[in-house]
CSV table of C-alpha atoms in Angstrom, one decimal:
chain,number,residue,atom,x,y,z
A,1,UNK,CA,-5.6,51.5,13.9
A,2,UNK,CA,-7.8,52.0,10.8
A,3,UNK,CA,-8.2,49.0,8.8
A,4,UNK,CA,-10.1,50.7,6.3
A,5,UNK,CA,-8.5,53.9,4.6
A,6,UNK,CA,-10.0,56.4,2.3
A,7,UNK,CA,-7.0,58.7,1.7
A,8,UNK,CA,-8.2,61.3,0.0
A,9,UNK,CA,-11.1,63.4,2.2
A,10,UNK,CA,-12.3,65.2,-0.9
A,11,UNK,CA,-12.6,64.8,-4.5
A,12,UNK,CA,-14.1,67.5,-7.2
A,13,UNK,CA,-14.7,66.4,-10.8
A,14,UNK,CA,-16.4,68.1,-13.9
A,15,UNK,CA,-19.6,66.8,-15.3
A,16,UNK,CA,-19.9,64.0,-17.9
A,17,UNK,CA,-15.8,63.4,-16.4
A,18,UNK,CA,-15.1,60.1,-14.5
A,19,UNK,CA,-15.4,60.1,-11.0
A,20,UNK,CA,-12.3,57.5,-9.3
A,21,UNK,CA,-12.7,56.8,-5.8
A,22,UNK,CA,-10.0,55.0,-3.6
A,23,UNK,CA,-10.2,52.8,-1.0
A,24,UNK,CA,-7.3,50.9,0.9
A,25,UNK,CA,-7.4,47.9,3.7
A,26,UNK,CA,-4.5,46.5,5.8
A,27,UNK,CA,-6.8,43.3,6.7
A,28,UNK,CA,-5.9,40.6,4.4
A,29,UNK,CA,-9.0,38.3,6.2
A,30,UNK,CA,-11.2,41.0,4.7
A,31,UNK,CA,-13.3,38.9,1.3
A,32,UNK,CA,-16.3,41.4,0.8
A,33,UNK,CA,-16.5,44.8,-0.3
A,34,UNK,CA,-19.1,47.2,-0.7
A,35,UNK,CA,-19.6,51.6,-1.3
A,36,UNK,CA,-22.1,53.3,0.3
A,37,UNK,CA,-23.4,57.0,-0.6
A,38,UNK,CA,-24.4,59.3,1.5
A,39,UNK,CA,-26.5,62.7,1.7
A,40,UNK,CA,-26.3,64.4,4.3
A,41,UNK,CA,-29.1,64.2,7.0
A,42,UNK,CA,-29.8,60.9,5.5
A,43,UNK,CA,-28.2,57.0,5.9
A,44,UNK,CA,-25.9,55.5,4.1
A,45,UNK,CA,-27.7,54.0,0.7
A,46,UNK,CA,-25.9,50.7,-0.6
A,47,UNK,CA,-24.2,51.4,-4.4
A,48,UNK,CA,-22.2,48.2,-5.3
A,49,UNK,CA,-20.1,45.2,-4.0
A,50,UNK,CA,-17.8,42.9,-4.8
A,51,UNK,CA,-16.7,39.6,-3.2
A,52,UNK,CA,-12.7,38.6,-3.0
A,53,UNK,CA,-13.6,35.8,-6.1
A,54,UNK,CA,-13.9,39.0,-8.6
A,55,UNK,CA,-11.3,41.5,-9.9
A,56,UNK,CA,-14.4,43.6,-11.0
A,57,UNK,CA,-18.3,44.7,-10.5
A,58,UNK,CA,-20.2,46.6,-13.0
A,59,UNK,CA,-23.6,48.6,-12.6
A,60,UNK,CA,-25.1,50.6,-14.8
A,61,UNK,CA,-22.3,53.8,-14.4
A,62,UNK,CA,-20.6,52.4,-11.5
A,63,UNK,CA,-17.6,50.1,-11.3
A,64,UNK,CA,-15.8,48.0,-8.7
A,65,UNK,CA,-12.4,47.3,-8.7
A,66,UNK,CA,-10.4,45.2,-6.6
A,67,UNK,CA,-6.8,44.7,-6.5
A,68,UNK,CA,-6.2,41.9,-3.7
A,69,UNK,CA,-2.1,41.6,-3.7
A,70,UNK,CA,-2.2,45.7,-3.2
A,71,UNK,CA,-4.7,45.4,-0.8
A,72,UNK,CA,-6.7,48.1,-3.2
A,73,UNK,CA,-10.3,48.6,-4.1
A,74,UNK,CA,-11.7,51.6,-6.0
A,75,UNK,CA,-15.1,53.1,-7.6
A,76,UNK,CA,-15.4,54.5,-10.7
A,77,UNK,CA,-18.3,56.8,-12.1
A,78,UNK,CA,-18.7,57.1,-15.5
A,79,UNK,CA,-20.2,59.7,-16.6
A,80,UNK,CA,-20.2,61.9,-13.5
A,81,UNK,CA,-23.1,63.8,-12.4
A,82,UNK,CA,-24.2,66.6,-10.4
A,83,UNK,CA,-26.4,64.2,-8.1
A,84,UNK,CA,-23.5,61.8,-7.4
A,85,UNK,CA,-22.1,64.6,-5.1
A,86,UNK,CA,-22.1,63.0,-1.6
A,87,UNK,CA,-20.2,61.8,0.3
A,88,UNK,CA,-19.0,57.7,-0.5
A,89,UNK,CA,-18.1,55.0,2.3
A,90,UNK,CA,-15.8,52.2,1.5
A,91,UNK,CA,-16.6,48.9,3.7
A,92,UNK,CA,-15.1,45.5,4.1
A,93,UNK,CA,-16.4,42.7,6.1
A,94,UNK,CA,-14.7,39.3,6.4
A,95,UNK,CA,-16.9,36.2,6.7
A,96,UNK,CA,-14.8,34.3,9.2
A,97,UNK,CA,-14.5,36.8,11.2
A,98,UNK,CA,-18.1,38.1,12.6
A,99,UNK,CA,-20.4,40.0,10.3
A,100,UNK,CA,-20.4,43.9,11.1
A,101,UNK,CA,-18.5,46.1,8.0
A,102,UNK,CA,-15.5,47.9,8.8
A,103,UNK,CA,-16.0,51.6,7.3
A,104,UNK,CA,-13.4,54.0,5.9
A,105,UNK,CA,-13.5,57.7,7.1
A,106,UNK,CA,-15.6,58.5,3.8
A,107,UNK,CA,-14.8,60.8,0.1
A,108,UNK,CA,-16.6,63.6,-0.3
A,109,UNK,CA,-17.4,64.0,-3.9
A,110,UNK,CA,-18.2,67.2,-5.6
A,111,UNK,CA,-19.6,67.2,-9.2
A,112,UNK,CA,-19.5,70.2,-11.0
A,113,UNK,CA,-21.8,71.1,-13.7
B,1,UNK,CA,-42.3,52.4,2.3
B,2,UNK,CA,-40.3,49.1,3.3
B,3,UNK,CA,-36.9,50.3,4.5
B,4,UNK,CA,-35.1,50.6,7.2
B,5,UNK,CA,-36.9,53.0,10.1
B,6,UNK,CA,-35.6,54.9,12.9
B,7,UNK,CA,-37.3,57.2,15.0
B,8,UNK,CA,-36.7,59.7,17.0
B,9,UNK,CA,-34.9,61.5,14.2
B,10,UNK,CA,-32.9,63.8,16.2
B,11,UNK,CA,-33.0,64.0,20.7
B,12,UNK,CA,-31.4,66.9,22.4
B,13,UNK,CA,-30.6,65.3,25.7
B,14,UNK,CA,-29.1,67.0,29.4
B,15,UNK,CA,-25.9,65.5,30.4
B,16,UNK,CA,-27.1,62.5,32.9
B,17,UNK,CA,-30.5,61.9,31.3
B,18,UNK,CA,-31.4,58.3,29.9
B,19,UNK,CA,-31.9,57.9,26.3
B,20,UNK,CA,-33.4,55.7,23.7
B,21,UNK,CA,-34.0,55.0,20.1
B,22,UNK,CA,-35.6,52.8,18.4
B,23,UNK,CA,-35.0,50.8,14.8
B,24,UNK,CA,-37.8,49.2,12.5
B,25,UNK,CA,-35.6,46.6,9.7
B,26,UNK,CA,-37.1,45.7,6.8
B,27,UNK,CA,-39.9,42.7,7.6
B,28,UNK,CA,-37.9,39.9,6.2
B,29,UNK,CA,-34.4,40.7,7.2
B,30,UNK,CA,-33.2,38.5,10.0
B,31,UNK,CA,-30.6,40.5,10.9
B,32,UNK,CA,-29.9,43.9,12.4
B,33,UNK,CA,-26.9,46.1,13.7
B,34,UNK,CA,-26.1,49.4,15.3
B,35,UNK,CA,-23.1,51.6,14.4
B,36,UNK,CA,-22.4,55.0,15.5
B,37,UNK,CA,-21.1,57.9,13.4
B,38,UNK,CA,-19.3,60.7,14.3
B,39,UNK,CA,-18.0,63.7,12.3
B,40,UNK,CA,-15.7,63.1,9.6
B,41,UNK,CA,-15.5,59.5,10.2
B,42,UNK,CA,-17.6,56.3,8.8
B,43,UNK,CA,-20.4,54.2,10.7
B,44,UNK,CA,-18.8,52.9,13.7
B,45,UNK,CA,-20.0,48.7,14.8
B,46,UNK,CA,-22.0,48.5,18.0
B,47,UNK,CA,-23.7,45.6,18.3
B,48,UNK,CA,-25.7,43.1,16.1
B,49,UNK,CA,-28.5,40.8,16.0
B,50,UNK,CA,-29.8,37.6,14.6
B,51,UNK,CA,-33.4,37.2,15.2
B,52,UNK,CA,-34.0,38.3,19.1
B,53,UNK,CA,-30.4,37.1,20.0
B,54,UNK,CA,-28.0,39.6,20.1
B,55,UNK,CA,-24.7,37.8,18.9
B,56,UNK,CA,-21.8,40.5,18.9
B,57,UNK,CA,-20.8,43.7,20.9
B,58,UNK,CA,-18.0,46.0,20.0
B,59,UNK,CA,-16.3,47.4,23.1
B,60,UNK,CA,-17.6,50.5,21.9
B,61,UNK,CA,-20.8,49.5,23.9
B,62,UNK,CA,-19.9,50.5,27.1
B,63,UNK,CA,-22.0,49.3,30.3
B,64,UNK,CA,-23.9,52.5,29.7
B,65,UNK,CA,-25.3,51.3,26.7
B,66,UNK,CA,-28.0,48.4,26.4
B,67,UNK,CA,-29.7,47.1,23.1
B,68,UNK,CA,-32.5,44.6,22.5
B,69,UNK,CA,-34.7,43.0,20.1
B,70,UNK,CA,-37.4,41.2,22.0
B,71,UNK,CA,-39.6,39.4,19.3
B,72,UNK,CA,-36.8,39.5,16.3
B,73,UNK,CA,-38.4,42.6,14.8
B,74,UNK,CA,-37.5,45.6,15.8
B,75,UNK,CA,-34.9,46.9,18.4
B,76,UNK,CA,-34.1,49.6,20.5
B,77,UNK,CA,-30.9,50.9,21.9
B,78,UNK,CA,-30.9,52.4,25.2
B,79,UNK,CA,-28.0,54.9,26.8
B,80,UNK,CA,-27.9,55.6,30.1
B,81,UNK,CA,-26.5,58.4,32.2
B,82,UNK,CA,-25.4,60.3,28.8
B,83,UNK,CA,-22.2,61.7,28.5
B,84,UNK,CA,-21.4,65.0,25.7
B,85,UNK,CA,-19.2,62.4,24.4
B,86,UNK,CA,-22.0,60.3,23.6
B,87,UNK,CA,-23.2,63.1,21.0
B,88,UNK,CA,-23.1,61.6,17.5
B,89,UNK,CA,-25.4,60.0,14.4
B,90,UNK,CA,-26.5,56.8,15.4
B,91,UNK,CA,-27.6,54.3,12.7
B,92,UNK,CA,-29.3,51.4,12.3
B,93,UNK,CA,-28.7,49.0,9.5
B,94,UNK,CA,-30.6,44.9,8.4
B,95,UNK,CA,-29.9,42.2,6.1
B,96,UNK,CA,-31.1,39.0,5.4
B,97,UNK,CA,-28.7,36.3,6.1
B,98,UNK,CA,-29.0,33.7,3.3
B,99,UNK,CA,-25.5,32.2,3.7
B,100,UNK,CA,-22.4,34.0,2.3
B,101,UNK,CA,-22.4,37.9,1.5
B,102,UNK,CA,-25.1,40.2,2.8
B,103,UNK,CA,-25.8,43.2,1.9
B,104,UNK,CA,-26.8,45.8,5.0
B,105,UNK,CA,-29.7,48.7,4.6
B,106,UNK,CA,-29.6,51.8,6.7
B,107,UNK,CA,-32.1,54.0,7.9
B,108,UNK,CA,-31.9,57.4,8.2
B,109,UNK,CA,-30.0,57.6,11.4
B,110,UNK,CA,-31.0,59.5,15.3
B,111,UNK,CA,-29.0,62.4,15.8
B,112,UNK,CA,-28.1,62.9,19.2
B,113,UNK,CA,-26.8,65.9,21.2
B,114,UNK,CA,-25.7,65.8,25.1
B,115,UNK,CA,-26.0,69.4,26.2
């Protein structure tokens, strides 16, 4: 029973192109949200969050939304670039309910140049 | 370098042999978990700590498998009597617990493969 779904295993875009990532959680306890990157042969590297308050979380060229009544979070990248190709982890955690994150399956993004 | 540690980086183990691998966190981070990761899929939840108190175990963590962190700092995660299935990334993450949100950081993972 997954809690947290990434649906799509694989994304390509083109360069300078926005980059949308999709994440979706059955959990309705879940009130934190983060993306993780990751290289291969390397650890996950922390991106951005958002906590259930927000509808949206900006940084720099990545954005956070979160859709609560859909049960729907997603990350854009604007502009795209070659070295954002890895592979991208949703995670939710819910504070009342212990602390370790629940992980999706994981995107693998492909920029092209 | 101040992140998150894990050495060995990768252990090529016989089945039956006893295993283990050990985490550094980052010095002020009070907290520190173990997730396993297999291919195709995210970071799986182990186990956590807070401080040397080790507060939550997935049932994941079968009897096989023991974790400590003795003086708060860092931990190490034992498996005994390995098992093929036992072959997989394992990570090892920290956060500093403040009250509300936290934010983990992962190190760079020991691969292990049970021949």
């Amino acid at each position: 029973d997954q809690q947290v779904k990434q649906n799509s295993p694989s994304l390509s875009v083109q360069e300078g192109r926005i980059s949308i990532l999709n994440c979706d959680y059955t959990n309705s306890m879940f009130d934190y949200f983060l993306w993780y990157k990751k290289y291969p042969a390397e650890g996950p590297t922390f991106l951005i969050s958002i906590s259930s308050i927000k509808d949206k979380n900006e940084d720099g060229r990545f954005t956070v939304f979160l859709n609560k009544s859909a049960k729907h979070l997603s990350l854009h990248i604007v502009p795209s670039q070659p070295g954002d190709s890895a592979v991208y982890f949703c995670a939710a955690s819910a504070s009342d309910y212990g602390q370790n994150f629940v992980f999706g399956p994981g995107t693998r993004l492909s920029v092209l140049p | 370098d101040t992140g998150v540690s894990q050495n060995p980086r990768h252990k090529i183990t016989k089945r039956g042999q006893n295993v283990t691998f050990r985490c550094d966190p980052i010095s002020e981070h009070n907290r520190l978990y173990w997730y396993r990761q297999t291919l195709g899929q995210g970071p799986e939840f182990l186990t956590y700590f807070q401080n040397e108190a080790q507060l939550e175990k997935s049932r994941l963590l079968s009897d096989r498998f023991s974790a400590e962190r003795p003086k708060g700092s860092f931990s190490t995660l034992e498996i005994q009597r390995t098992e093929q299935g036992d072959s997989a990334m394992y990570l090892c993450a920290s956060s500093l617990r403040t009250g509300g949100w936290e934010t983990q950081y992962f190190g760079p993972g020991t691969r292990l493969l049970v021949l």
